[in-house]
mmCIF file of C-alpha atoms in Angstrom:
data_model
loop_
_atom_site.group_PDB
_atom_site.id
_atom_site.type_symbol
_atom_site.label_atom_id
_atom_site.label_comp_id
_atom_site.label_asym_id
_atom_site.label_seq_id
_atom_site.Cartn_x
_atom_site.Cartn_y
_atom_site.Cartn_z
ATOM 1 C CA MET T 1 64.733 156.489 135.189
ATOM 2 C CA SER T 2 63.191 158.721 132.885
ATOM 3 C CA SER T 3 60.077 156.536 132.616
ATOM 4 C CA GLY T 4 59.512 155.053 135.916
ATOM 5 C CA ALA T 5 55.557 155.118 136.934
ATOM 6 C CA LEU T 6 57.799 156.952 140.241
ATOM 7 C CA THR T 7 59.735 159.593 138.005
ATOM 8 C CA ASN T 8 60.190 162.762 139.575
ATOM 9 C CA LEU T 9 59.333 161.210 143.024
ATOM 10 C CA ARG T 10 62.074 162.253 145.562
ATOM 11 C CA VAL T 11 62.977 160.037 148.405
ATOM 12 C CA VAL T 12 65.769 160.211 151.214
ATOM 13 C CA GLU T 13 66.860 156.781 152.995
ATOM 14 C CA LEU T 14 67.690 157.049 156.431
ATOM 15 C CA GLY T 15 68.977 153.860 159.128
ATOM 16 C CA SER T 16 69.731 150.587 158.409
ATOM 17 C CA GLY T 17 69.212 146.823 157.652
ATOM 18 C CA VAL T 18 66.358 145.435 155.877
ATOM 19 C CA SER T 19 63.133 146.795 156.347
ATOM 20 C CA ALA T 20 63.287 150.810 155.110
ATOM 21 C CA ALA T 21 65.953 149.739 152.654
ATOM 22 C CA TYR T 22 63.659 147.530 151.230
ATOM 23 C CA ALA T 23 60.616 149.750 151.252
ATOM 24 C CA THR T 24 62.757 152.684 149.261
ATOM 25 C CA LYS T 25 63.758 149.754 146.817
ATOM 26 C CA LEU T 26 60.186 149.441 145.422
ATOM 27 C CA PHE T 27 59.803 152.872 145.046
ATOM 28 C CA ALA T 28 63.519 153.247 143.277
ATOM 29 C CA ASP T 29 62.722 150.298 141.000
ATOM 30 C CA LEU T 30 59.603 152.454 139.553
ATOM 31 C CA GLY T 31 61.713 155.130 138.558
ATOM 32 C CA ALA T 32 61.671 157.021 142.260
ATOM 33 C CA ASP T 33 65.231 159.201 143.072
ATOM 34 C CA VAL T 34 65.986 157.465 146.289
ATOM 35 C CA VAL T 35 69.052 158.811 148.392
ATOM 36 C CA LYS T 36 70.652 156.193 150.522
ATOM 37 C CA VAL T 37 71.774 157.866 153.279
ATOM 38 C CA GLU T 38 74.401 156.105 155.858
ATOM 39 C CA LEU T 39 76.247 156.945 158.803
ATOM 40 C CA PRO T 40 79.875 157.022 158.011
ATOM 41 C CA GLU T 41 80.781 153.288 159.187
ATOM 42 C CA GLY T 42 78.281 151.957 156.751
ATOM 43 C CA ASP T 43 74.717 150.408 156.415
ATOM 44 C CA GLU T 44 74.720 147.120 158.633
ATOM 45 C CA SER T 45 73.409 144.818 155.759
ATOM 46 C CA ARG T 46 77.184 145.456 154.140
ATOM 47 C CA HIS T 47 78.395 142.860 156.444
ATOM 48 C CA ALA T 48 75.478 140.463 156.322
ATOM 49 C CA GLY T 49 76.244 138.369 153.101
ATOM 50 C CA PRO T 50 75.922 136.172 151.225
ATOM 51 C CA PHE T 51 79.662 137.289 149.955
ATOM 52 C CA PRO T 52 81.153 136.061 146.863
ATOM 53 C CA GLY T 53 83.339 133.206 147.589
ATOM 54 C CA GLY T 54 82.180 133.250 151.278
ATOM 55 C CA VAL T 55 84.843 135.889 152.197
ATOM 56 C CA PRO T 56 83.467 138.854 153.701
ATOM 57 C CA ASP T 57 83.624 142.369 151.826
ATOM 58 C CA ALA T 58 81.541 144.984 153.085
ATOM 59 C CA ARG T 59 81.742 146.103 149.518
ATOM 60 C CA ALA T 60 79.853 142.939 148.102
ATOM 61 C CA SER T 61 77.610 141.775 150.368
ATOM 62 C CA GLY T 62 74.611 140.075 148.135
ATOM 63 C CA LEU T 63 71.761 141.467 150.228
ATOM 64 C CA TYR T 64 72.811 144.985 150.245
ATOM 65 C CA LEU T 65 73.524 144.479 146.857
ATOM 66 C CA TYR T 66 69.733 143.322 145.870
ATOM 67 C CA LEU T 67 68.032 145.974 148.563
ATOM 68 C CA ASN T 68 69.704 149.128 147.254
ATOM 69 C CA ALA T 69 70.149 149.232 143.251
ATOM 70 C CA ASN T 70 68.584 152.198 141.665
ATOM 71 C CA LYS T 71 69.741 154.418 143.951
ATOM 72 C CA ARG T 72 72.401 157.010 144.810
ATOM 73 C CA GLY T 73 74.330 156.642 148.500
ATOM 74 C CA ALA T 74 75.351 159.554 150.648
ATOM 75 C CA VAL T 75 77.208 159.626 153.844
ATOM 76 C CA LEU T 76 76.143 161.805 156.319
ATOM 77 C CA ASP T 77 77.017 161.556 160.280
ATOM 78 C CA LEU T 78 74.143 162.545 161.878
ATOM 79 C CA ARG T 79 75.263 162.696 165.114
ATOM 80 C CA ARG T 80 77.454 166.289 163.998
ATOM 81 C CA GLU T 81 75.807 169.234 163.481
ATOM 82 C CA GLN T 82 77.090 169.893 159.921
ATOM 83 C CA GLY T 83 75.346 165.876 158.796
ATOM 84 C CA ARG T 84 72.080 167.270 160.287
ATOM 85 C CA ARG T 85 72.261 170.767 158.448
ATOM 86 C CA ASP T 86 73.536 168.534 155.517
ATOM 87 C CA LEU T 87 70.162 166.413 155.499
ATOM 88 C CA GLY T 88 68.152 169.578 156.630
ATOM 89 C CA ARG T 89 68.830 170.276 152.451
ATOM 90 C CA LEU T 90 67.933 166.940 151.341
ATOM 91 C CA LEU T 91 64.721 167.054 153.062
ATOM 92 C CA ALA T 92 63.946 170.628 151.761
ATOM 93 C CA ARG T 93 63.623 168.963 148.346
ATOM 94 C CA ALA T 94 62.638 165.775 148.963
ATOM 95 C CA ASP T 95 59.220 164.591 148.689
ATOM 96 C CA LEU T 96 59.564 161.386 151.721
ATOM 97 C CA VAL T 97 61.879 160.208 153.996
ATOM 98 C CA VAL T 98 61.560 156.640 155.389
ATOM 99 C CA GLU T 99 63.926 155.479 158.133
ATOM 100 C CA ASN T 100 64.135 153.012 160.864
ATOM 101 C CA PHE T 101 66.090 154.288 163.367
ATOM 102 C CA PRO T 102 65.483 152.649 166.833
ATOM 103 C CA PRO T 103 63.271 155.244 168.607
ATOM 104 C CA PRO T 104 65.567 155.819 171.242
ATOM 105 C CA GLU T 105 68.273 156.898 168.655
ATOM 106 C CA LEU T 106 65.680 159.262 166.937
ATOM 107 C CA SER T 107 66.167 162.054 169.463
ATOM 108 C CA ALA T 108 69.601 161.894 169.927
ATOM 109 C CA LEU T 109 70.014 162.165 166.086
ATOM 110 C CA GLY T 110 67.452 164.423 165.639
ATOM 111 C CA VAL T 111 65.592 162.777 163.183
ATOM 112 C CA GLU T 112 62.027 162.359 165.024
ATOM 113 C CA PRO T 113 59.221 162.352 162.242
ATOM 114 C CA GLU T 114 57.580 165.371 163.983
ATOM 115 C CA ALA T 115 60.916 167.143 164.007
ATOM 116 C CA LEU T 116 61.156 166.125 160.270
ATOM 117 C CA ARG T 117 58.529 167.489 159.308
ATOM 118 C CA GLU T 118 58.314 170.678 161.259
ATOM 119 C CA SER T 119 59.458 173.010 158.976
ATOM 120 C CA ARG T 120 58.244 170.854 155.803
ATOM 121 C CA PRO T 121 54.614 170.661 155.998
ATOM 122 C CA HIS T 122 54.822 169.315 152.087
ATOM 123 C CA LEU T 123 56.949 166.041 153.659
ATOM 124 C CA VAL T 124 55.818 162.502 154.528
ATOM 125 C CA ALA T 125 57.924 161.148 156.917
ATOM 126 C CA THR T 126 57.991 157.167 157.237
ATOM 127 C CA SER T 127 59.174 155.717 160.371
ATOM 128 C CA ILE T 128 59.278 151.802 160.631
ATOM 129 C CA THR T 129 60.140 150.581 164.308
ATOM 130 C CA PRO T 130 60.036 147.081 166.177
ATOM 131 C CA PHE T 131 56.698 148.289 168.670
ATOM 132 C CA GLY T 132 55.663 151.435 167.267
ATOM 133 C CA LEU T 133 56.608 155.122 168.292
ATOM 134 C CA SER T 134 53.908 154.626 170.965
ATOM 135 C CA GLY T 135 52.872 152.224 173.992
ATOM 136 C CA PRO T 136 55.391 150.270 177.020
ATOM 137 C CA HIS T 137 56.959 148.897 174.088
ATOM 138 C CA ARG T 138 58.369 151.712 172.436
ATOM 139 C CA ASP T 139 61.945 151.703 173.128
ATOM 140 C CA HIS T 140 62.668 147.824 173.345
ATOM 141 C CA LYS T 141 65.459 147.088 170.514
ATOM 142 C CA ALA T 142 64.237 144.233 168.596
ATOM 143 C CA TYR T 143 65.394 141.932 165.801
ATOM 144 C CA ASP T 144 63.489 139.293 163.236
ATOM 145 C CA LEU T 145 63.776 136.633 165.857
ATOM 146 C CA ASN T 146 62.089 138.565 168.962
ATOM 147 C CA LEU T 147 59.709 140.254 166.286
ATOM 148 C CA TRP T 148 58.558 136.588 165.126
ATOM 149 C CA ASN T 149 57.963 135.752 168.032
ATOM 150 C CA ALA T 150 55.878 138.955 169.216
ATOM 151 C CA GLY T 151 53.971 138.699 166.206
ATOM 152 C CA GLY T 152 52.837 135.269 166.870
ATOM 153 C CA VAL T 153 54.558 133.770 164.031
ATOM 154 C CA ALA T 154 56.635 131.403 165.732
ATOM 155 C CA TYR T 155 54.345 129.783 167.283
ATOM 156 C CA LEU T 156 52.141 129.115 164.274
ATOM 157 C CA ASN T 157 55.267 127.629 163.073
ATOM 158 C CA GLY T 158 55.744 124.464 165.873
ATOM 159 C CA GLY T 159 53.720 122.484 166.725
ATOM 160 C CA GLY T 160 50.978 124.445 169.107
ATOM 161 C CA PRO T 161 49.163 122.832 171.932
ATOM 162 C CA GLY T 162 50.193 119.412 173.043
ATOM 163 C CA THR T 163 53.406 118.821 170.738
ATOM 164 C CA ASP T 164 56.029 120.081 173.571
ATOM 165 C CA ASP T 165 58.425 118.153 171.518
ATOM 166 C CA LEU T 166 57.809 120.070 168.472
ATOM 167 C CA PRO T 167 58.769 124.069 169.976
ATOM 168 C CA PRO T 168 58.378 127.161 168.365
ATOM 169 C CA LEU T 169 60.330 128.171 165.109
ATOM 170 C CA ALA T 170 61.768 131.129 163.985
ATOM 171 C CA THR T 171 61.206 131.949 159.778
ATOM 172 C CA PHE T 172 64.665 132.188 158.103
ATOM 173 C CA GLY T 173 66.481 135.340 157.196
ATOM 174 C CA HIS T 174 64.997 138.952 157.598
ATOM 175 C CA GLN T 175 61.042 138.432 156.716
ATOM 176 C CA ALA T 176 60.151 139.883 159.315
ATOM 177 C CA SER T 177 61.806 143.657 157.899
ATOM 178 C CA PHE T 178 60.676 142.790 154.568
ATOM 179 C CA GLN T 179 56.856 142.357 155.644
ATOM 180 C CA ALA T 180 57.444 146.132 157.161
ATOM 181 C CA GLY T 181 59.052 147.110 154.526
ATOM 182 C CA VAL T 182 55.686 146.710 151.929
ATOM 183 C CA ASN T 183 53.786 148.289 154.357
ATOM 184 C CA ALA T 184 55.759 150.751 154.786
ATOM 185 C CA ALA T 185 55.549 151.121 151.121
ATOM 186 C CA ILE T 186 51.734 151.460 150.974
ATOM 187 C CA GLY T 187 51.206 153.161 153.796
ATOM 188 C CA SER T 188 53.783 156.250 152.194
ATOM 189 C CA LEU T 189 52.045 155.947 148.934
ATOM 190 C CA GLY T 190 48.601 156.870 150.619
ATOM 191 C CA ALA T 191 50.331 159.674 152.377
ATOM 192 C CA LEU T 192 51.698 161.091 149.317
ATOM 193 C CA LEU T 193 48.548 160.395 147.420
ATOM 194 C CA ALA T 194 46.658 162.177 150.239
ATOM 195 C CA ARG T 195 49.092 165.171 149.410
ATOM 196 C CA ARG T 196 47.743 165.678 146.187
ATOM 197 C CA ARG T 197 44.691 166.528 147.794
ATOM 198 C CA THR T 198 45.270 168.408 150.861
ATOM 199 C CA GLY T 199 48.997 169.688 150.211
ATOM 200 C CA ARG T 200 50.322 168.623 153.072
ATOM 201 C CA GLY T 201 52.959 165.654 154.368
ATOM 202 C CA GLN T 202 51.666 163.657 157.306
ATOM 203 C CA THR T 203 53.642 161.187 159.499
ATOM 204 C CA VAL T 204 53.639 157.266 158.542
ATOM 205 C CA GLU T 205 54.074 155.109 161.597
ATOM 206 C CA VAL T 206 55.196 151.530 161.196
ATOM 207 C CA SER T 207 55.297 148.863 163.882
ATOM 208 C CA VAL T 208 57.365 145.641 162.539
ATOM 209 C CA GLN T 209 55.075 143.665 165.930
ATOM 210 C CA GLU T 210 51.824 144.396 163.873
ATOM 211 C CA CYS T 211 52.440 144.284 160.118
ATOM 212 C CA LEU T 212 53.126 140.002 161.527
ATOM 213 C CA VAL T 213 50.287 140.413 163.771
ATOM 214 C CA THR T 214 48.180 141.320 160.271
ATOM 215 C CA ILE T 215 48.575 138.452 157.926
ATOM 216 C CA LEU T 216 48.009 135.590 160.894
ATOM 217 C CA GLU T 217 44.890 134.859 158.542
ATOM 218 C CA LEU T 218 41.811 133.127 160.306
ATOM 219 C CA THR T 219 43.768 132.573 163.705
ATOM 220 C CA TYR T 220 41.855 134.569 165.763
ATOM 221 C CA PRO T 221 38.110 133.468 164.888
ATOM 222 C CA PHE T 222 39.459 130.033 165.736
ATOM 223 C CA TRP T 223 39.586 130.033 169.646
ATOM 224 C CA PRO T 224 36.243 131.995 169.705
ATOM 225 C CA TYR T 225 34.790 130.012 166.557
ATOM 226 C CA CYS T 226 35.910 126.674 167.114
ATOM 227 C CA GLY T 227 37.722 126.790 171.118
ATOM 228 C CA LEU T 228 40.630 125.529 168.909
ATOM 229 C CA THR T 229 44.061 127.340 169.076
ATOM 230 C CA ALA T 230 45.710 127.250 165.490
ATOM 231 C CA SER T 231 49.131 126.096 164.566
ATOM 232 C CA ARG T 232 51.142 124.473 161.821
ATOM 233 C CA LEU T 233 50.597 121.022 163.236
ATOM 234 C CA GLY T 234 47.130 121.789 165.144
ATOM 235 C CA ALA T 235 44.428 119.245 165.184
ATOM 236 C CA LYS T 236 43.210 118.708 161.186
ATOM 237 C CA PRO T 237 39.731 117.190 161.289
ATOM 238 C CA ILE T 238 39.775 115.811 157.989
ATOM 239 C CA GLN T 239 42.281 114.547 155.995
ATOM 240 C CA PRO T 240 44.827 113.601 153.711
ATOM 241 C CA LEU T 241 46.299 117.402 154.201
ATOM 242 C CA ASP T 242 49.810 117.041 155.038
ATOM 243 C CA PHE T 243 53.943 116.811 153.419
ATOM 244 C CA PHE T 244 54.885 113.346 152.015
ATOM 245 C CA GLU T 245 59.132 112.932 151.062
ATOM 246 C CA CYS T 246 59.343 111.572 147.249
ATOM 247 C CA ARG T 247 62.532 109.804 146.470
ATOM 248 C CA ASP T 248 63.519 112.906 144.901
ATOM 249 C CA GLY T 249 61.950 115.662 147.816
ATOM 250 C CA TRP T 250 58.933 116.846 149.332
ATOM 251 C CA ILE T 251 55.337 117.406 147.950
ATOM 252 C CA TYR T 252 52.221 118.122 149.759
ATOM 253 C CA LEU T 253 49.057 116.384 148.777
ATOM 254 C CA CYS T 254 45.502 117.668 149.278
ATOM 255 C CA ALA T 255 43.073 115.108 148.708
ATOM 256 C CA VAL T 256 39.851 115.753 151.129
ATOM 257 C CA GLU T 257 37.278 115.970 148.809
ATOM 258 C CA GLU T 258 35.635 111.866 148.193
ATOM 259 C CA HIS T 259 36.145 112.536 144.177
ATOM 260 C CA GLN T 260 39.988 113.598 145.408
ATOM 261 C CA TRP T 261 40.473 110.870 147.372
ATOM 262 C CA ARG T 262 39.038 108.415 144.854
ATOM 263 C CA SER T 263 40.920 109.515 142.315
ATOM 264 C CA PHE T 264 44.492 109.183 144.281
ATOM 265 C CA VAL T 265 43.174 106.014 145.556
ATOM 266 C CA ALA T 266 42.742 104.500 141.744
ATOM 267 C CA PHE T 267 45.809 106.117 141.012
ATOM 268 C CA LEU T 268 47.616 103.927 143.765
ATOM 269 C CA GLY T 269 45.826 101.151 142.442
ATOM 270 C CA ASN T 270 43.131 100.610 144.816
ATOM 271 C CA PRO T 271 44.994 99.216 147.876
ATOM 272 C CA GLU T 272 42.898 96.856 149.856
ATOM 273 C CA TRP T 273 43.373 99.480 153.054
ATOM 274 C CA ALA T 274 41.552 102.032 151.340
ATOM 275 C CA ASP T 275 38.210 100.253 151.512
ATOM 276 C CA LEU T 276 38.658 99.965 155.666
ATOM 277 C CA GLU T 277 35.893 101.221 157.892
ATOM 278 C CA ILE T 278 38.239 103.716 159.765
ATOM 279 C CA PHE T 279 39.012 105.615 155.997
ATOM 280 C CA SER T 280 35.660 105.452 154.796
ATOM 281 C CA ASP T 281 35.385 109.804 154.412
ATOM 282 C CA ARG T 282 37.294 112.434 155.170
ATOM 283 C CA LEU T 283 36.586 112.882 158.827
ATOM 284 C CA GLN T 284 37.509 109.188 159.570
ATOM 285 C CA ARG T 285 40.446 109.752 157.476
ATOM 286 C CA GLY T 286 41.138 112.555 160.139
ATOM 287 C CA ALA T 287 40.612 110.782 163.034
ATOM 288 C CA ASN T 288 42.501 107.911 162.334
ATOM 289 C CA TRP T 289 45.192 109.734 160.423
ATOM 290 C CA ASP T 290 48.221 108.149 162.554
ATOM 291 C CA ALA T 291 47.230 104.965 161.013
ATOM 292 C CA LEU T 292 46.206 106.043 157.299
ATOM 293 C CA GLN T 293 49.672 108.589 157.333
ATOM 294 C CA PRO T 294 52.183 105.669 157.111
ATOM 295 C CA MET T 295 50.773 104.066 154.356
ATOM 296 C CA ILE T 296 50.589 106.824 152.005
ATOM 297 C CA ALA T 297 54.124 108.068 153.012
ATOM 298 C CA GLU T 298 55.557 104.320 152.432
ATOM 299 C CA TRP T 299 53.748 104.558 148.781
ATOM 300 C CA MET T 300 55.113 108.153 148.740
ATOM 301 C CA ALA T 301 58.811 107.764 149.252
ATOM 302 C CA GLU T 302 59.148 105.640 146.106
ATOM 303 C CA GLN T 303 58.013 108.376 143.618
ATOM 304 C CA SER T 304 59.017 111.150 141.645
ATOM 305 C CA VAL T 305 57.899 114.572 142.389
ATOM 306 C CA ARG T 306 57.655 115.997 139.398
ATOM 307 C CA GLU T 307 56.002 112.368 137.665
ATOM 308 C CA LEU T 308 54.140 112.211 140.732
ATOM 309 C CA TYR T 309 53.085 116.483 140.198
ATOM 310 C CA SER T 310 52.299 115.681 136.796
ATOM 311 C CA ALA T 311 49.936 112.324 136.615
ATOM 312 C CA LEU T 312 47.819 113.578 139.888
ATOM 313 C CA GLN T 313 47.044 116.813 138.118
ATOM 314 C CA LYS T 314 45.882 114.823 134.629
ATOM 315 C CA ARG T 315 43.600 113.607 137.233
ATOM 316 C CA ARG T 316 42.307 116.648 139.342
ATOM 317 C CA VAL T 317 43.767 115.469 142.564
ATOM 318 C CA PRO T 318 45.169 118.605 144.366
ATOM 319 C CA VAL T 319 49.115 118.593 145.154
ATOM 320 C CA ALA T 320 52.231 120.812 145.504
ATOM 321 C CA PRO T 321 56.029 120.521 144.521
ATOM 322 C CA VAL T 322 58.146 121.522 147.796
ATOM 323 C CA SER T 323 60.310 124.430 145.631
ATOM 324 C CA THR T 324 64.246 124.078 146.671
ATOM 325 C CA MET T 325 65.689 127.707 145.894
ATOM 326 C CA ALA T 326 67.445 125.695 143.337
ATOM 327 C CA ASP T 327 64.054 124.790 142.207
ATOM 328 C CA LEU T 328 63.112 128.592 142.050
ATOM 329 C CA LEU T 329 65.572 129.273 140.326
ATOM 330 C CA ASP T 330 65.328 126.864 137.389
ATOM 331 C CA SER T 331 61.540 127.251 137.380
ATOM 332 C CA GLU T 332 60.790 127.612 133.608
ATOM 333 C CA HIS T 333 57.817 129.422 134.301
ATOM 334 C CA LEU T 334 59.538 132.048 136.410
ATOM 335 C CA ASN T 335 62.166 131.944 134.065
ATOM 336 C CA ALA T 336 59.476 132.144 131.087
ATOM 337 C CA ARG T 337 58.088 135.470 133.003
ATOM 338 C CA GLY T 338 61.454 137.242 132.933
ATOM 339 C CA PHE T 339 61.197 137.353 136.634
ATOM 340 C CA PHE T 340 65.014 137.124 137.600
ATOM 341 C CA ALA T 341 67.332 140.038 136.999
ATOM 342 C CA VAL T 342 71.111 140.334 136.942
ATOM 343 C CA ILE T 343 73.203 143.246 138.972
ATOM 344 C CA GLU T 344 76.227 143.750 137.615
ATOM 345 C CA HIS T 345 78.658 145.244 139.897
ATOM 346 C CA PRO T 346 82.333 146.738 140.094
ATOM 347 C CA LYS T 347 82.983 144.429 143.208
ATOM 348 C CA GLY T 348 80.174 142.213 143.412
ATOM 349 C CA GLY T 349 80.263 141.045 140.201
ATOM 350 C CA SER T 350 77.375 139.027 138.411
ATOM 351 C CA LEU T 351 74.022 138.927 141.027
ATOM 352 C CA ARG T 352 71.228 136.934 140.051
ATOM 353 C CA VAL T 353 68.452 138.165 142.013
ATOM 354 C CA PRO T 354 64.228 138.292 142.492
ATOM 355 C CA GLY T 355 62.705 140.813 140.145
ATOM 356 C CA ALA T 356 59.878 143.089 141.166
ATOM 357 C CA PRO T 357 56.889 141.458 142.675
ATOM 358 C CA PHE T 358 54.839 143.490 140.288
ATOM 359 C CA VAL T 359 54.419 143.946 136.189
ATOM 360 C CA LEU T 360 53.353 147.348 135.194
ATOM 361 C CA SER T 361 52.565 147.399 131.197
ATOM 362 C CA ARG T 362 53.262 150.875 130.322
ATOM 363 C CA THR T 363 55.805 151.950 132.954
ATOM 364 C CA PRO T 364 57.769 148.301 133.964
ATOM 365 C CA TRP T 365 60.368 148.646 136.809
ATOM 366 C CA ARG T 366 64.120 148.450 135.559
ATOM 367 C CA LEU T 367 67.348 148.502 136.873
ATOM 368 C CA ALA T 368 69.083 151.560 136.096
ATOM 369 C CA ARG T 369 72.449 151.378 138.139
ATOM 370 C CA PRO T 370 73.886 148.851 140.840
ATOM 371 C CA ALA T 371 73.823 149.766 144.639
ATOM 372 C CA PRO T 372 76.011 152.880 145.623
ATOM 373 C CA GLU T 373 79.603 152.025 147.281
ATOM 374 C CA LEU T 374 79.329 154.158 150.502
ATOM 375 C CA GLY T 375 78.793 157.429 149.947
ATOM 376 C CA GLN T 376 79.696 157.464 145.939
ATOM 377 C CA HIS T 377 77.419 160.306 145.478
ATOM 378 C CA THR T 378 77.488 162.525 148.536
ATOM 379 C CA ALA T 379 79.159 165.535 146.951
ATOM 380 C CA GLU T 380 76.808 165.192 143.926
ATOM 381 C CA VAL T 381 73.587 165.151 145.879
ATOM 382 C CA LEU T 382 74.645 167.877 148.298
ATOM 383 C CA GLY T 383 75.253 169.655 145.056
ATOM 384 C CA GLU T 384 72.213 169.376 143.903
ATOM 385 C CA SER T 385 71.143 171.012 147.261
ATOM 386 C CA ALA T 386 73.619 173.193 147.598
ATOM 387 C CA ALA T 387 71.376 176.412 148.494
ATOM 388 C CA PRO T 388 70.795 176.964 152.043
ATOM 389 C CA GLU T 389 67.410 175.618 153.657
ATOM 390 C CA GLU T 390 64.851 178.142 154.234
#
């Protein structure tokens, strides 16, 4: 990784799971030397899968292999004095440490951010926790499911007020942790840039709950401005703005402007119901959506998503196919841009994964090495830090 945008930056990753690993992955993909430190039992993501052929194998977890490519791996038992001394030697040469241990474990392991920085004023120490390092919920343990609820997203995914048959919904997978990883990377870069001016590092504190609360868009002003509680299926005063099932998938239709609605109706063949007074403008269509929606849905059910998307695009009617995972992997656009990458791992085999979510013209990201085996580079990285820490 000699030509990456972050070449010569030295990063140490501590903890387990997704958030710290994704934050440091973004650094590693741009050329930083990232050393992933695992406890002897290994990162929990090694056991999360998916696994080749569906057979559990801690050396071949797709999640672990994706998150940890381009890193070196070391095993240190931070519950023992020798492990802490070895960590100190690594940190003496590091620019940044990113950890996501639960707050109650920070003190027990001796890795509180301020303690790590006490004799290392150059170090940027980034801590990712469910609720932050202060406040009454500081020591609460939480997983993605808890955090989607604590951050308000599960409510928005539900039906909202008056829809008791549609309860709040969690979002699939580890997306709360991925959001935290992105914010941790940005905050860490900011602290590293500040160090260039001041010569000193600092602590970067990331609360996963707050990462989620910040992406709720304009849901806060809805109440004081409109007296509305936002939700996925909340009242929509204008229509159509809805999903429809076609014969081979789903499509989203947005035809609220009059010219869009008229183009859509013309494409349908100008059915008689389209001229009814109760559908005469977008507010009327919103107020009478329970009558209009079934008629559109009946017609949509016979259409092909791809053909409908192409035809309505030409008529300037906003529609969007609902992409499945297979659709994304086969996407002509994403593949033309070279978005997906292939990781070759001695145990996990060939794994197709998303590439970087950014493109740098002069110092592009690249895959230089597969994710490390448990402790694969322990001797190597400790050998580089052989001199006792001062």
